Short mmCIF file of C-alpha atoms in Angstrom, two decimals:
data_model
loop_
_atom_site.label_atom_id
_atom_site.label_comp_id
_atom_site.label_asym_id
_atom_site.label_seq_id
_atom_site.Cartn_x
_atom_site.Cartn_y
_atom_site.Cartn_z
CA MET A 889 -75.61 76.71 -34.47
CA THR A 890 -71.92 75.46 -32.58
CA LEU A 891 -68.60 76.41 -32.01
CA LEU A 892 -67.26 75.79 -35.55
CA SER A 893 -69.75 77.89 -37.55
CA SER A 894 -69.36 80.93 -35.27
CA PRO A 895 -66.11 81.23 -35.93
CA GLN A 896 -65.75 84.90 -35.04
CA GLY A 897 -66.56 83.45 -31.49
CA THR A 898 -63.59 82.86 -29.86
CA PRO A 899 -62.84 81.36 -26.51
CA GLU A 900 -61.47 85.00 -25.34
CA ARG A 901 -64.21 86.41 -26.41
CA VAL A 902 -67.10 84.08 -25.28
CA TRP A 903 -64.94 83.76 -21.75
CA SER A 904 -64.97 87.61 -21.34
CA LEU A 905 -68.78 88.03 -22.25
CA VAL A 906 -69.58 85.30 -19.56
CA ALA A 907 -67.28 86.62 -16.88
CA GLY A 908 -69.24 90.48 -17.54
CA LEU A 909 -72.52 89.09 -17.35
CA SER A 910 -71.44 86.88 -14.26
CA ALA A 911 -70.31 90.67 -12.56
CA LEU A 912 -73.96 91.68 -13.39
CA GLY A 913 -74.94 89.26 -10.98
CA GLY A 914 -76.10 86.45 -13.50
CA ALA A 915 -78.48 87.84 -15.02
CA SER A 916 -78.74 91.59 -17.52
CA ALA A 917 -81.33 93.02 -20.35
CA ARG A 918 -81.09 92.46 -23.55
CA ALA A 919 -79.09 96.19 -24.21
CA THR A 920 -77.12 95.88 -22.11
CA TYR A 921 -75.49 92.99 -22.14
CA ASP A 922 -75.33 93.98 -25.87
CA ALA A 923 -73.07 96.07 -25.23
CA LEU A 924 -70.40 93.89 -23.19
CA LEU A 925 -70.73 91.90 -26.93
CA ASN A 926 -69.84 95.35 -28.49
CA PRO A 927 -69.34 98.28 -26.80
CA GLY A 928 -68.30 100.96 -29.46
CA PHE A 929 -65.62 103.80 -29.31
CA GLY A 930 -65.04 107.06 -29.70
CA ARG A 931 -63.60 108.85 -32.86
CA ASP A 932 -63.66 112.20 -33.66
CA GLY A 933 -66.95 112.36 -31.52
CA VAL A 934 -68.31 109.63 -33.09
CA GLU A 935 -69.13 106.48 -31.44
CA VAL A 936 -68.00 103.36 -33.31
CA LYS A 937 -68.96 99.52 -32.84
CA ALA A 938 -66.54 96.71 -34.41
CA LYS A 939 -68.13 94.36 -36.66
CA ALA A 940 -71.58 92.97 -35.34
CA THR A 941 -70.46 89.64 -36.50
CA LEU A 942 -67.14 89.83 -33.69
CA ALA A 943 -70.70 89.77 -31.32
CA ALA A 944 -73.06 87.71 -32.43
CA ASP A 945 -70.97 84.84 -32.95
CA ALA A 946 -69.71 85.11 -29.49
CA HIS A 947 -73.35 84.67 -28.27
CA ASN A 948 -74.05 81.66 -30.35
CA ALA A 949 -70.63 80.70 -28.97
CA ALA A 950 -72.25 80.66 -25.79
CA LEU A 951 -75.37 79.25 -26.11
CA SER A 952 -74.25 76.48 -28.31
CA LEU A 953 -71.67 75.14 -25.00
CA ALA A 954 -75.45 76.15 -22.90
CA LEU A 955 -73.77 78.86 -20.52
CA VAL A 956 -76.26 81.21 -21.20
CA GLU A 957 -80.13 81.26 -22.15
CA GLY A 958 -82.31 84.26 -23.20
CA ALA A 959 -85.36 85.94 -24.50
CA ARG A 960 -86.11 89.02 -26.56
CA ASP A 961 -85.60 91.65 -23.60
CA GLN A 962 -83.42 89.28 -20.81
CA ILE A 963 -80.44 87.21 -21.18
CA ASN A 964 -79.43 84.38 -18.14
CA LEU A 965 -76.29 83.00 -17.08
CA VAL A 966 -77.36 79.06 -16.39
CA ALA A 967 -73.96 77.95 -15.75
CA THR A 968 -70.96 77.86 -13.19
CA LEU A 969 -68.37 79.67 -13.80
CA PRO A 970 -64.56 79.27 -12.56
CA ASP A 971 -62.61 82.42 -11.86
CA SER A 972 -60.24 81.58 -14.34
CA PHE A 973 -59.47 81.49 -18.33
CA ALA A 974 -58.10 78.50 -17.75
CA GLY A 975 -61.01 76.77 -15.22
CA PHE A 976 -62.94 77.72 -18.12
CA ALA A 977 -61.11 75.83 -20.43
CA ASP A 978 -61.80 72.82 -17.59
CA LEU A 979 -65.19 73.68 -18.14
CA VAL A 980 -65.59 73.51 -21.85
CA HIS A 981 -63.49 70.31 -22.02
CA ASP A 982 -65.67 68.80 -19.89
CA ARG A 983 -69.10 70.03 -21.35
CA LEU A 984 -67.86 68.92 -25.15
CA ILE A 985 -66.65 64.92 -24.09
CA GLY A 986 -70.44 64.57 -22.48
CA LEU A 987 -72.00 65.57 -25.54
CA ALA A 988 -73.74 62.87 -27.48
CA SER A 989 -72.46 61.49 -31.38
CA GLY A 990 -74.22 63.48 -33.71
CA ASP A 991 -74.42 66.79 -31.37
CA GLY A 992 -72.78 69.81 -33.83
CA ASP A 993 -70.31 70.78 -31.06
CA ALA A 994 -69.31 67.08 -30.88
CA VAL A 995 -66.98 67.69 -34.01
CA ILE A 996 -64.13 68.98 -32.43
CA LEU A 997 -62.94 65.89 -30.51
CA GLU A 998 -64.30 63.53 -32.84
CA GLY A 999 -62.43 65.35 -35.17
CA TYR A 1000 -59.60 65.53 -32.85
CA ALA A 1001 -59.49 61.28 -32.46
CA TRP A 1002 -59.07 61.22 -36.03
CA VAL A 1003 -55.74 62.93 -36.07
CA VAL A 1004 -54.28 60.69 -33.01
CA VAL A 1005 -55.95 57.53 -35.25
CA GLU A 1006 -54.81 59.01 -38.73
CA SER A 1007 -51.67 59.81 -37.18
CA ASP A 1008 -51.03 55.58 -36.48
CA ARG A 1009 -52.21 55.16 -39.12
CA GLN A 1010 -49.92 57.08 -41.25
CA ASN A 1011 -47.19 55.98 -38.60
CA GLY A 1012 -46.29 59.88 -37.66
CA MET A 1013 -47.61 63.68 -38.26
CA GLN A 1014 -46.05 65.14 -41.16
CA TRP A 1015 -49.38 64.29 -43.32
CA ILE A 1016 -50.88 66.92 -41.34
CA TYR A 1017 -48.76 69.64 -42.63
CA GLN A 1018 -48.58 68.20 -46.23
CA ALA A 1019 -52.08 68.57 -46.86
CA GLY A 1020 -53.68 71.96 -47.95
CA ARG A 1021 -56.58 73.67 -45.92
CA GLU A 1022 -59.22 72.43 -48.75
CA GLU A 1023 -57.69 68.56 -48.61
CA PHE A 1024 -57.17 68.63 -44.90
CA ALA A 1025 -61.09 69.32 -44.15
CA GLU A 1026 -62.22 66.97 -46.70
CA LEU A 1027 -59.53 63.89 -45.12
CA ALA A 1028 -61.12 65.34 -41.51
CA ASN A 1029 -64.39 64.47 -42.66
CA SER A 1030 -63.48 60.87 -43.82
CA GLY A 1031 -63.32 60.52 -39.10
CA LEU A 1032 -66.67 62.42 -38.73
CA THR A 1033 -69.90 61.82 -39.82
CA GLY A 1034 -70.33 64.34 -42.59
CA LYS A 1035 -69.42 66.85 -44.20
CA GLU A 1036 -69.02 69.15 -40.69
CA MET A 1037 -65.34 70.42 -41.48
CA ASN A 1038 -63.98 73.01 -43.89
CA SER A 1039 -61.48 75.51 -44.42
CA THR A 1040 -62.85 77.93 -42.44
CA LYS A 1041 -64.39 75.84 -39.97
CA ALA A 1042 -61.16 74.43 -39.33
CA VAL A 1043 -59.25 77.57 -38.37
CA ALA A 1044 -62.04 77.75 -35.75
CA TRP A 1045 -62.00 74.15 -34.98
CA ARG A 1046 -57.83 74.56 -34.29
CA ARG A 1047 -58.40 77.50 -32.17
CA TRP A 1048 -60.51 75.81 -29.25
CA LEU A 1049 -58.14 72.68 -29.66
CA ALA A 1050 -54.88 75.30 -28.48
CA PHE A 1051 -57.81 76.44 -25.63
CA LEU A 1052 -58.59 73.13 -24.61
CA GLY A 1053 -54.58 72.66 -24.75
CA LEU A 1054 -54.42 70.12 -27.62
CA GLY A 1055 -52.50 71.37 -29.95
CA VAL A 1056 -49.24 74.32 -29.64
CA PRO A 1057 -49.26 77.50 -32.70
CA MET A 1058 -46.02 76.59 -35.10
CA PRO A 1059 -43.84 79.18 -33.85
CA THR A 1060 -42.12 79.85 -37.50
CA GLU A 1061 -45.33 79.88 -39.67
CA ARG A 1062 -48.24 81.00 -38.43
CA SER A 1063 -49.71 79.60 -41.57
CA ALA A 1064 -49.12 76.26 -40.44
CA PRO A 1065 -51.25 73.66 -38.88
CA ASP A 1066 -51.01 74.11 -35.45
CA PHE A 1067 -49.22 70.86 -33.99
CA PRO A 1068 -51.46 68.85 -32.52
CA SER A 1069 -50.08 67.54 -29.23
CA PRO A 1070 -52.12 66.69 -26.02
CA ALA A 1071 -49.78 67.46 -23.18
CA MET A 1072 -50.66 70.57 -21.34
CA ARG A 1073 -54.47 68.75 -20.77
CA ILE A 1074 -53.20 65.83 -20.34
CA LEU A 1075 -50.75 67.69 -17.16
CA ARG A 1076 -54.42 69.43 -17.00
CA GLU A 1077 -55.70 66.10 -16.44
CA LEU A 1078 -54.02 64.90 -14.12
CA GLU A 1079 -54.55 67.13 -11.57
CA ARG A 1080 -57.60 67.38 -11.91
CA ALA A 1081 -57.89 63.86 -10.75
CA GLU A 1082 -56.21 64.88 -7.73
CA ILE A 1083 -52.80 62.68 -8.64
CA VAL A 1084 -50.51 62.69 -5.61
CA ALA A 1085 -47.31 63.64 -6.54
CA GLY A 1086 -44.47 61.69 -6.76
CA SER A 1087 -47.22 58.54 -7.39
CA THR A 1088 -46.37 55.48 -9.40
CA LEU A 1089 -48.76 54.50 -11.53
CA PRO A 1090 -48.40 50.89 -13.78
CA ALA A 1091 -48.13 52.01 -17.23
CA ALA A 1092 -51.96 50.19 -18.22
CA GLU A 1093 -53.73 52.35 -15.15
CA PHE A 1094 -52.09 55.60 -15.83
CA ILE A 1095 -53.28 55.28 -19.78
CA ALA A 1096 -56.48 53.94 -18.59
CA LEU A 1097 -56.58 56.63 -16.54
CA VAL A 1098 -55.64 59.16 -19.72
CA ALA A 1099 -57.93 57.58 -21.82
CA ARG A 1100 -60.85 58.05 -19.16
CA ARG A 1101 -60.17 61.68 -19.42
CA MET A 1102 -59.23 62.76 -22.10
CA PRO A 1103 -61.62 60.03 -24.75
CA TYR A 1104 -60.20 61.27 -27.79
CA LEU A 1105 -56.11 59.94 -27.03
CA ASP A 1106 -55.63 56.18 -27.48
CA ARG A 1107 -57.92 53.55 -25.90
CA GLY A 1108 -60.94 56.43 -25.61
CA ARG A 1109 -64.25 55.77 -26.33
CA LEU A 1110 -64.14 58.36 -29.31
CA PHE A 1111 -60.52 57.55 -30.26
CA THR A 1112 -61.88 53.46 -30.45
CA GLN A 1113 -65.05 55.19 -32.80
CA ALA A 1114 -62.66 57.05 -35.00
CA CYS A 1115 -60.33 53.85 -35.72
CA GLN A 1116 -64.43 52.53 -36.40
CA ARG A 1117 -65.16 54.93 -39.33
CA ILE A 1118 -61.45 54.76 -41.25
CA GLY A 1119 -61.37 51.02 -40.81
CA HIS A 1120 -58.09 51.33 -38.63
CA ALA A 1121 -56.68 48.13 -36.39
CA ALA A 1122 -54.97 50.11 -33.44
CA PRO A 1123 -51.70 47.93 -31.78
CA ALA A 1124 -53.10 46.68 -28.71
CA ASN A 1125 -49.68 47.45 -27.21
CA ARG A 1126 -48.18 50.54 -28.89
CA LEU A 1127 -49.26 53.92 -28.52
CA SER A 1128 -50.44 56.77 -31.30
CA PRO A 1129 -47.23 58.52 -32.93
CA LEU A 1130 -49.25 61.42 -31.35
CA LEU A 1131 -49.61 60.21 -27.52
CA SER A 1132 -46.14 59.16 -27.55
CA ALA A 1133 -45.05 62.33 -28.31
CA ALA A 1134 -46.76 64.02 -26.08
CA LEU A 1135 -45.40 61.40 -23.52
CA ARG A 1136 -41.95 61.84 -24.75
CA ASP A 1137 -42.50 65.43 -24.24
CA LEU A 1138 -43.51 65.42 -20.71
CA HIS A 1139 -40.85 63.23 -19.60
CA ASP A 1140 -38.26 65.31 -20.43
CA ASP A 1141 -40.09 68.84 -18.75
CA GLN A 1142 -40.39 66.14 -16.13
CA SER A 1143 -43.35 66.35 -15.44
CA LEU A 1144 -43.74 62.57 -15.63
CA ARG A 1145 -41.20 59.87 -15.78
CA LEU A 1146 -41.48 56.64 -18.05
CA VAL A 1147 -39.75 54.09 -16.95
CA PRO A 1148 -38.71 51.63 -18.78
CA SER A 1149 -37.32 48.91 -16.35
CA GLY A 1150 -39.49 45.77 -15.15
CA ASP A 1151 -41.02 43.02 -16.44
CA ALA A 1152 -41.56 43.23 -20.20
CA ALA A 1153 -44.98 41.74 -20.35
CA ASP A 1154 -46.57 44.96 -18.59
CA ARG A 1155 -44.71 47.07 -21.09
CA VAL A 1156 -46.71 49.50 -23.09
CA ARG A 1157 -44.34 50.46 -25.63
CA LEU A 1158 -44.21 53.78 -28.33
CA SER A 1159 -44.48 54.64 -31.83
CA GLU A 1160 -41.01 54.34 -32.39
CA ASP A 1161 -38.49 57.90 -31.95
CA ALA A 1162 -35.26 57.41 -33.25
CA SER A 1163 -33.92 60.25 -30.88
CA HIS A 1164 -35.43 59.86 -27.88
CA ALA A 1165 -33.85 57.03 -25.45
CA ILE A 1166 -37.28 55.75 -23.97
CA ASP A 1167 -39.40 54.00 -26.12
CA ALA A 1168 -41.24 51.68 -24.05
CA PHE A 1169 -42.04 52.01 -20.28
CA THR A 1170 -43.65 49.82 -17.34
CA THR A 1171 -44.77 52.34 -14.77
CA VAL A 1172 -44.88 55.89 -14.74
CA VAL A 1173 -43.67 58.76 -11.47
CA VAL A 1174 -46.53 61.41 -11.71
CA PHE A 1175 -44.70 64.51 -11.08
CA PRO A 1176 -41.74 63.57 -9.54
CA GLY A 1177 -39.74 66.74 -9.36
CA SER A 1178 -42.79 68.16 -6.58
CA ALA A 1179 -43.14 64.86 -4.51
CA SER A 1180 -42.02 66.66 -1.13
#
């Protein structure tokens, strides 16, 4: 079982499940646990249960993330849970980046790394919206180890990416793929790295930090792996369109300040965007608006 083979095991359902189990002391009889998953409701004096697949997929997703374990009669929580949904996203993110290639759930971030690399190969992100669901799944499999992606799994995959802060739902078209922006996760990882507000980092040091904490982005381990899988040589001195767009967004909302002045030898170039003034930077000021 994997997260993508349990498509109704949404992040919200899994969080509700494990938070409920935690409230019960971290262990529960199977019957009580099953009631957490599918408590039912009354209608005209008759108890009605939700679809069994909703509960089963939430349980299987929790198992796949190694959050719970159980036998026939009892289920135990085996992870220390954070106290918020945002913290739960951090926990899941950390587990996913720690997976070995070949693990069933590694496809989530390996697939995202492929999107980053493919955006670099095609010099933009328009292709994401030009491909139909089946075609997109086939394209994604070119950057994976086999046939891990299909049109059904792609929906669950995008849902988990959005939960992790790696995608933004399109507001105008519900059926359109999410915009694959890592901006929110970049912010979260900078906060978790405890970078002091107002700190200035050299461009190369900043990109290396992002690549360590988010290895599916430029120069990271999964990014490099995706390049090898599709035979793409990423430019050494220019960032991908996907990461470039995210950094420009963070610059515009003043979460970061990309500073273009300085020695040209130290500059990191962004992918071209004629509508934006920043096309390269030598240093980055982190959380400039929060500095005391």
